[in-house]
mmCIF file of N, CA and C in Angstrom:
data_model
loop_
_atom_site.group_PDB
_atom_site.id
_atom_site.type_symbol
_atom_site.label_atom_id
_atom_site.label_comp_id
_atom_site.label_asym_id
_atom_site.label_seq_id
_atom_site.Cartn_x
_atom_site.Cartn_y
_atom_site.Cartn_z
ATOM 1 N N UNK J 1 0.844 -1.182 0.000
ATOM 2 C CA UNK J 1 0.000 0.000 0.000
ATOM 3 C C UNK J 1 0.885 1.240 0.000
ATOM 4 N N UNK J 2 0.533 2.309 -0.638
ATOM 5 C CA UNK J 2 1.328 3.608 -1.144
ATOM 6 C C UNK J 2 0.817 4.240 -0.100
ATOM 7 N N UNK J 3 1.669 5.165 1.098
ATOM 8 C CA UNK J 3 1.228 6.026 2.029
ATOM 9 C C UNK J 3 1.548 8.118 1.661
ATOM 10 N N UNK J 4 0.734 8.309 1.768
ATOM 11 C CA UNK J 4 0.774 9.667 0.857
ATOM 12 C C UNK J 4 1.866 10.370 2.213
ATOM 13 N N UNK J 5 2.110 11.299 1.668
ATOM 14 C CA UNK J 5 3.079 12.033 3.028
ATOM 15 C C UNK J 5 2.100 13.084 3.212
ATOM 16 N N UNK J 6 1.879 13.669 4.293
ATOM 17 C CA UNK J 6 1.159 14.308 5.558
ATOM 18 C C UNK J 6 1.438 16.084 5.483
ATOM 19 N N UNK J 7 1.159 16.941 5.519
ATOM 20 C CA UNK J 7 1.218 18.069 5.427
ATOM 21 C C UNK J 7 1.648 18.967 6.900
ATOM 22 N N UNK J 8 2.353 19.807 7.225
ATOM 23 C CA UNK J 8 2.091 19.996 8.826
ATOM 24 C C UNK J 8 1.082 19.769 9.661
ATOM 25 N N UNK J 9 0.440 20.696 9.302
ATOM 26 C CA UNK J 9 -1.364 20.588 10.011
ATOM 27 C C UNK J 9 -1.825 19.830 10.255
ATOM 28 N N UNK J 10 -2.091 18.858 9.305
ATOM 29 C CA UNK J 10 -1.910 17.082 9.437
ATOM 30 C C UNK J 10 -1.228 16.403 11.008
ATOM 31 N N UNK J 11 0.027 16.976 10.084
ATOM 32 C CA UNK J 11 1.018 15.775 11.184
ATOM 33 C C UNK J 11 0.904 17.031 12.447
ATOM 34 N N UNK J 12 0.548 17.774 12.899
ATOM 35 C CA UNK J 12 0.542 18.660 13.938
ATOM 36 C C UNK J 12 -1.158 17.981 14.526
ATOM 37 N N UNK J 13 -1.969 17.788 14.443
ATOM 38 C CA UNK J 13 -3.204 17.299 14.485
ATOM 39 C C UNK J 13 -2.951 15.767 14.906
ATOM 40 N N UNK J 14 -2.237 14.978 14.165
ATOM 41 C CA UNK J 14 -2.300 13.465 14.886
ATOM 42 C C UNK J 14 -1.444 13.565 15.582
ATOM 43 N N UNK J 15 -0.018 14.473 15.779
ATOM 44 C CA UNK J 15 0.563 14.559 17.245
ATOM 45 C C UNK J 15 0.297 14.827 18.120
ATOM 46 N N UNK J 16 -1.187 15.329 18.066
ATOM 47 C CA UNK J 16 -1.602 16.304 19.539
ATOM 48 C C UNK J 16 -2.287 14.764 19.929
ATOM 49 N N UNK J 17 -2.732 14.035 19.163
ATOM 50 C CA UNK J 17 -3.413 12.501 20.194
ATOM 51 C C UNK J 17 -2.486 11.713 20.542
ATOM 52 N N UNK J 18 -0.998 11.703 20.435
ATOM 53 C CA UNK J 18 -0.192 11.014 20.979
ATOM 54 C C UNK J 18 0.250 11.772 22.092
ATOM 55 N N UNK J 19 1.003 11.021 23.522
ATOM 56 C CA UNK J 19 1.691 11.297 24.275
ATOM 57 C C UNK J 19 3.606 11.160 23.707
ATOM 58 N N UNK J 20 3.908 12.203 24.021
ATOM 59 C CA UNK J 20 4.886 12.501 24.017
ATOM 60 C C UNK J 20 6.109 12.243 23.086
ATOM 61 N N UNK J 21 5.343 12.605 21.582
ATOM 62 C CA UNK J 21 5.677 12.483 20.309
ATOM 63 C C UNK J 21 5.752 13.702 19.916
ATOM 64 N N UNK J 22 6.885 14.185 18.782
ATOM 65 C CA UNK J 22 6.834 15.701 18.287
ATOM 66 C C UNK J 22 7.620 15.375 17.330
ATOM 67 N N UNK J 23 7.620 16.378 16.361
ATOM 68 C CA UNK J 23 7.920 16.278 14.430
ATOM 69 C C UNK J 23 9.819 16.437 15.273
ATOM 70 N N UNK J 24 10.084 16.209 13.889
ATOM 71 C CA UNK J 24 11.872 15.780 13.905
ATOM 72 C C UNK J 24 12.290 16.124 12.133
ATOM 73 N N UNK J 25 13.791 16.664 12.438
ATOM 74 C CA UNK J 25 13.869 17.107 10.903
ATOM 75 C C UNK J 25 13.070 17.857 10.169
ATOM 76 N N UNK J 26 12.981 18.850 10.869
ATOM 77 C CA UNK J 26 11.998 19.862 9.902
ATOM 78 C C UNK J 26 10.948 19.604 9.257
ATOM 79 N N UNK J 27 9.995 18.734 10.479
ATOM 80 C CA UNK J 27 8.820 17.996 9.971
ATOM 81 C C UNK J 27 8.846 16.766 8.886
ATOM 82 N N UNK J 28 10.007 16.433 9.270
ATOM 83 C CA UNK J 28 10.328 15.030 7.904
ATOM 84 C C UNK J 28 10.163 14.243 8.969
ATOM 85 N N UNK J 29 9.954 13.603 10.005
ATOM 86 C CA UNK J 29 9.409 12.747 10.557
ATOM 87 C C UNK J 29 9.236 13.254 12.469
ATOM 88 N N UNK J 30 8.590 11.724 12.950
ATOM 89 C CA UNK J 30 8.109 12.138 14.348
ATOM 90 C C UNK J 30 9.010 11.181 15.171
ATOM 91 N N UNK J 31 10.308 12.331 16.466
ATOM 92 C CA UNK J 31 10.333 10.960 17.215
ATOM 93 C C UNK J 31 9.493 11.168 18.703
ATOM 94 N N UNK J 32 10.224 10.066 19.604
ATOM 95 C CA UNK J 32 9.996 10.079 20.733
ATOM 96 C C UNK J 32 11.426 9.232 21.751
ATOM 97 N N UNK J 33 11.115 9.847 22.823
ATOM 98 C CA UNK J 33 12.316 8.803 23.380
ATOM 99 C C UNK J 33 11.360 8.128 24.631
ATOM 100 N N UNK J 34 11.774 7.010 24.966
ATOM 101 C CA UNK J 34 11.060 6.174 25.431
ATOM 102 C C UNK J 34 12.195 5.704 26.794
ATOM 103 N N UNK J 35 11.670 5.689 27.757
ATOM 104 C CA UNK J 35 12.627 5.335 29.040
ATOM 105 C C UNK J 35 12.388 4.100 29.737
ATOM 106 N N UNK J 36 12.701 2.941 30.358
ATOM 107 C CA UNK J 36 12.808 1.838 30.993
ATOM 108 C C UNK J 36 13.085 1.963 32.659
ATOM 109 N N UNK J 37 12.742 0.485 33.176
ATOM 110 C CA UNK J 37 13.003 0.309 33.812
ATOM 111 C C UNK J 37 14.524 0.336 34.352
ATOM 112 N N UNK J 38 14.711 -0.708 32.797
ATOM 113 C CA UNK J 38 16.088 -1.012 33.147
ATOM 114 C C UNK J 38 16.440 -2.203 31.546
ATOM 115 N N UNK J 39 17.599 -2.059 31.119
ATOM 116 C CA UNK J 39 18.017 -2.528 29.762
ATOM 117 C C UNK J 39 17.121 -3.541 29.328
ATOM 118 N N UNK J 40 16.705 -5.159 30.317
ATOM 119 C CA UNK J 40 16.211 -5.946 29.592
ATOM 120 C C UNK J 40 14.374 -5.433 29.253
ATOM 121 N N UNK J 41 13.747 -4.046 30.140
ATOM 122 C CA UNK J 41 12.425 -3.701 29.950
ATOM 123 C C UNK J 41 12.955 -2.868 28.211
ATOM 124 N N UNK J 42 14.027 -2.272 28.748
ATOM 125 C CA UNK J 42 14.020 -1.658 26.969
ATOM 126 C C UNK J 42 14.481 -2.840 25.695
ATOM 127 N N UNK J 43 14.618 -3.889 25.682
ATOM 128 C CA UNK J 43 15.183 -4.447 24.959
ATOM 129 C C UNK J 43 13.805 -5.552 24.980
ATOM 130 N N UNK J 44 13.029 -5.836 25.742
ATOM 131 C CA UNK J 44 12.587 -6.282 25.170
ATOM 132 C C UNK J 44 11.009 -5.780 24.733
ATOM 133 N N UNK J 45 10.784 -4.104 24.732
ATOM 134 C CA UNK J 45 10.051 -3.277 23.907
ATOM 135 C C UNK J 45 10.601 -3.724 22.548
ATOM 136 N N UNK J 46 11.871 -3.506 22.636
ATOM 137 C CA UNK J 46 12.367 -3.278 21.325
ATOM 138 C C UNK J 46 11.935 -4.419 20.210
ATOM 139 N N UNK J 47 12.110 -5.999 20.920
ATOM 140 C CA UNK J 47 11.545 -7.113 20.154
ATOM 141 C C UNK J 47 10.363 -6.737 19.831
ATOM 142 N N UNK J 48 9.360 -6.529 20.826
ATOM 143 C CA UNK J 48 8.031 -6.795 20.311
ATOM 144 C C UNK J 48 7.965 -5.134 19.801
ATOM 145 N N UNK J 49 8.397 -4.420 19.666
ATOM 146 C CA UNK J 49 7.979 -3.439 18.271
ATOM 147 C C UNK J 49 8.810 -3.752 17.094
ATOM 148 N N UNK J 50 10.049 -4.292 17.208
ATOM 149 C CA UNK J 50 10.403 -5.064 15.600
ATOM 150 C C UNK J 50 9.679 -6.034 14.979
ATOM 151 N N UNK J 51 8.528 -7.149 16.001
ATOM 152 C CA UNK J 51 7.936 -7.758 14.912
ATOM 153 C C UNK J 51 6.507 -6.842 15.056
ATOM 154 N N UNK J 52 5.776 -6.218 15.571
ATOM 155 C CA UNK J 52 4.965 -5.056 14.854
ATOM 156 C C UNK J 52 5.123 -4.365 13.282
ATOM 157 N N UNK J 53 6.685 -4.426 13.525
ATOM 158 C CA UNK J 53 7.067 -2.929 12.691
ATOM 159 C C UNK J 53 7.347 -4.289 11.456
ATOM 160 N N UNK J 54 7.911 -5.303 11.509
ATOM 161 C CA UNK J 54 7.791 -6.076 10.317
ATOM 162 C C UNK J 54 6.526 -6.514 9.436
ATOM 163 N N UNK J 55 5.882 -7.079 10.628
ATOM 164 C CA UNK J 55 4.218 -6.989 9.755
ATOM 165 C C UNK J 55 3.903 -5.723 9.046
ATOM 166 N N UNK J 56 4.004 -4.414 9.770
ATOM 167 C CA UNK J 56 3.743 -3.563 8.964
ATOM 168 C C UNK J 56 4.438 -3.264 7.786
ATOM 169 N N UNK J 57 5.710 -3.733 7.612
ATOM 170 C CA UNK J 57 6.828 -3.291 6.720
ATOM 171 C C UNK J 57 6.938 -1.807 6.835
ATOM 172 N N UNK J 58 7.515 -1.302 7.611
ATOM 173 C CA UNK J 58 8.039 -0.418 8.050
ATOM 174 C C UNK J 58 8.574 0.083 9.257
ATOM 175 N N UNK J 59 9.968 -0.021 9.043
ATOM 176 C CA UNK J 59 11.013 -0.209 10.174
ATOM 177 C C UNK J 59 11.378 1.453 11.192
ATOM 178 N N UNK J 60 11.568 1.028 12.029
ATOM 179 C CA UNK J 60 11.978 2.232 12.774
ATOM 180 C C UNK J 60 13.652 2.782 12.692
ATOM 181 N N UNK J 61 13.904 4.037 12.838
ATOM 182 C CA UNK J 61 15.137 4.013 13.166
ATOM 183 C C UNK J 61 15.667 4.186 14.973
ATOM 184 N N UNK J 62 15.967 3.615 15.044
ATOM 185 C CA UNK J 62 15.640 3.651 16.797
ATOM 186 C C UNK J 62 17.428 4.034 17.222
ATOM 187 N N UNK J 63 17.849 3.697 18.480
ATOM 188 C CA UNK J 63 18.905 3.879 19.056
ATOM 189 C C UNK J 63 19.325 3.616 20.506
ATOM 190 N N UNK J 64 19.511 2.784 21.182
ATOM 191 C CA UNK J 64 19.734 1.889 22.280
ATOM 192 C C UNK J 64 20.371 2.340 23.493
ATOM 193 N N UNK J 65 20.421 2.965 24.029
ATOM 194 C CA UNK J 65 21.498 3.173 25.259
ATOM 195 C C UNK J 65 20.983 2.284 26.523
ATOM 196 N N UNK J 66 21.125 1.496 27.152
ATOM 197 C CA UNK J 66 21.068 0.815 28.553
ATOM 198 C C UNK J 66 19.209 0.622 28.559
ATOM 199 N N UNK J 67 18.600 2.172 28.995
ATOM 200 C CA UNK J 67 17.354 1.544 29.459
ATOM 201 C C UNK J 67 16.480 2.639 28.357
ATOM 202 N N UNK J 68 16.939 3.197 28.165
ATOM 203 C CA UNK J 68 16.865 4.318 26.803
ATOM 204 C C UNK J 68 16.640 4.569 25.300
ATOM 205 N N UNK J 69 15.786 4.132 24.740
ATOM 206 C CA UNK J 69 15.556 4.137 23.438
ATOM 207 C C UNK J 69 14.619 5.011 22.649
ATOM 208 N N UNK J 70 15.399 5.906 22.005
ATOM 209 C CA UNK J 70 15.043 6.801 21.569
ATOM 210 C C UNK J 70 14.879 6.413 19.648
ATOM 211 N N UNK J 71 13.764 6.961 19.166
ATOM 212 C CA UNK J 71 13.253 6.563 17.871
ATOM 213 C C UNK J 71 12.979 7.900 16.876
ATOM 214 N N UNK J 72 12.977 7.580 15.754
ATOM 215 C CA UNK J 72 12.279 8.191 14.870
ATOM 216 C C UNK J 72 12.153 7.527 13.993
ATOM 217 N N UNK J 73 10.656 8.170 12.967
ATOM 218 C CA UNK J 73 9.883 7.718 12.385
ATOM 219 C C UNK J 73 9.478 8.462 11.420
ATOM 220 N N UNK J 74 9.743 8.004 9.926
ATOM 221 C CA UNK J 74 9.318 8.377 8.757
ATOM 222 C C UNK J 74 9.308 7.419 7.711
ATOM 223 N N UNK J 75 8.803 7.585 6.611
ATOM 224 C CA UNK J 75 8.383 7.044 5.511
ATOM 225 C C UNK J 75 9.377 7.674 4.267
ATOM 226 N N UNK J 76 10.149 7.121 4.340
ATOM 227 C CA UNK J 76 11.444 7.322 2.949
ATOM 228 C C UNK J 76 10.564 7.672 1.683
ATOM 229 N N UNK J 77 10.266 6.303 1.442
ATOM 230 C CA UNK J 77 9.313 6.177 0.037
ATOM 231 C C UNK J 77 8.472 7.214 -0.026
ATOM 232 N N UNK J 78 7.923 8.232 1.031
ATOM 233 C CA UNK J 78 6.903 9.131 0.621
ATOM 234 C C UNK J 78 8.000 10.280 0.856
ATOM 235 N N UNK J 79 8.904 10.314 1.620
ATOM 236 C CA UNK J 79 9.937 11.598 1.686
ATOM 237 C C UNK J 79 9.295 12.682 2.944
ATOM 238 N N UNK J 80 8.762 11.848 3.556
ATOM 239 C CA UNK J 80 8.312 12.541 4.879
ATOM 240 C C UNK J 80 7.219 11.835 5.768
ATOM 241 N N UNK J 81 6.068 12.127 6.487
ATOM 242 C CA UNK J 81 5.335 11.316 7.723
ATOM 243 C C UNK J 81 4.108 11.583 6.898
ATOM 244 N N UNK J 82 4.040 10.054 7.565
ATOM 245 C CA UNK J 82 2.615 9.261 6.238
ATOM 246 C C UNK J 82 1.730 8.970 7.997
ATOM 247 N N UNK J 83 0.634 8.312 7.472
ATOM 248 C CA UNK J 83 -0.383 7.823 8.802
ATOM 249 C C UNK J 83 0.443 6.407 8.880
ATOM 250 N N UNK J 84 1.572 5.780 7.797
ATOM 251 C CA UNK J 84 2.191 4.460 8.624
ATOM 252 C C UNK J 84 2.686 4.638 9.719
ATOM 253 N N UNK J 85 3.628 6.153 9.742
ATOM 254 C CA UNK J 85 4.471 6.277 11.152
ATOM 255 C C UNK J 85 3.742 6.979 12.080
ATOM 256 N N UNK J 86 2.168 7.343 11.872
ATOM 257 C CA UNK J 86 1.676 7.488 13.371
ATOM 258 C C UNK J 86 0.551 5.907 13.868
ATOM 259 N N UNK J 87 0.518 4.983 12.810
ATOM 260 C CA UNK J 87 0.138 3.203 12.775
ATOM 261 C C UNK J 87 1.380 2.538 13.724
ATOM 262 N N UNK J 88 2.610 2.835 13.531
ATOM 263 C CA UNK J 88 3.809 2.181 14.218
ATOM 264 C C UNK J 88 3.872 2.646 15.392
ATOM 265 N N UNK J 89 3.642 4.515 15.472
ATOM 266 C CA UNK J 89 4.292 4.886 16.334
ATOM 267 C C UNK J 89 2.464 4.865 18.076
ATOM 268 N N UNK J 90 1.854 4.024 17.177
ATOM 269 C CA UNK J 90 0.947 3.800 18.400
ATOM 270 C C UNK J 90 0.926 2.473 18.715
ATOM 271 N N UNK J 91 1.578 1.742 18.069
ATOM 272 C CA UNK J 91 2.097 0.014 18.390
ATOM 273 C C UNK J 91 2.930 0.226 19.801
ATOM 274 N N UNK J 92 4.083 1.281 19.312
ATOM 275 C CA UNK J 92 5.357 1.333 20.135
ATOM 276 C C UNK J 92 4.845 2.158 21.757
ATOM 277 N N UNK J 93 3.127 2.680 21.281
ATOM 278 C CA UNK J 93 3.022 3.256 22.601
ATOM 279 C C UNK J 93 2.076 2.210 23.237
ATOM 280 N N UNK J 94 1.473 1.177 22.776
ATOM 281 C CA UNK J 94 0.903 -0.136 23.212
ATOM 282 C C UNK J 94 1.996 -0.483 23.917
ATOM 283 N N UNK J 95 3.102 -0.847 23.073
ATOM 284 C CA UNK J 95 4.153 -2.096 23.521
ATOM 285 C C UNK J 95 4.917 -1.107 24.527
ATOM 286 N N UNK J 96 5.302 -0.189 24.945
ATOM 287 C CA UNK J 96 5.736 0.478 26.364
ATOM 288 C C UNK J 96 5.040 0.676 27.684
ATOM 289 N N UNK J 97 3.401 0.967 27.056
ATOM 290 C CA UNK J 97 2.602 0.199 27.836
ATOM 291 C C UNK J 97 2.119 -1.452 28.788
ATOM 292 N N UNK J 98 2.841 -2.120 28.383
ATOM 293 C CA UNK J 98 2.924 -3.072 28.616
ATOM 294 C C UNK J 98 4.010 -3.869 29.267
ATOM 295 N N UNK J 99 5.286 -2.517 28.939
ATOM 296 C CA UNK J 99 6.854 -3.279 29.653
ATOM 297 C C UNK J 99 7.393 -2.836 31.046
#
């Protein structure tokens, strides 16, 4: 499926229903950083949003420190934030919910 890319207003509008998500790169995508307990609560968010993010086919760029994982999220193929990366980026707020 072809995801159209998002306009500010847009992507300013589905960020206001997320917690603690905001545009990145000059509105070329949305991250968030996400905090743990402790390494194995962040690591194993991280599994269960890699197979989320595989079903969806569309991968995160994320970044690991100890309990710390900080992400961003965009859509290459559209060249900026589509409704896939606010589809992923409410998986990843399920699956933190849960760790």
């Amino acid at each position: 499926m072809k995801y159209e890319k998002l306009d500010a207003p847009s992507i300013a509008a589905r960020l206001s229903e997320l917690q603690d998500w905001g545009p990145a790169r000059d509105g070329a995508a949305i991250e968030k950083t996400f905090v743990f307990r402790d390494f194995r609560q962040a690591f194993g968010f991280m599994t269960e949003c890699a197979l989320a993010a595989e079903k969806l086919d569309h991968h995160p760029e994320w970044f690991n420190v100890y309990k710390k994982v900080d992400v961003v999220l965009t859509t290459h193929s559209a060249g900026g934030v589509t409704e896939l990366d606010f589809k992923l980026a409410v998986l990843m707020d399920l699956a933190a919910a849960k760790s």
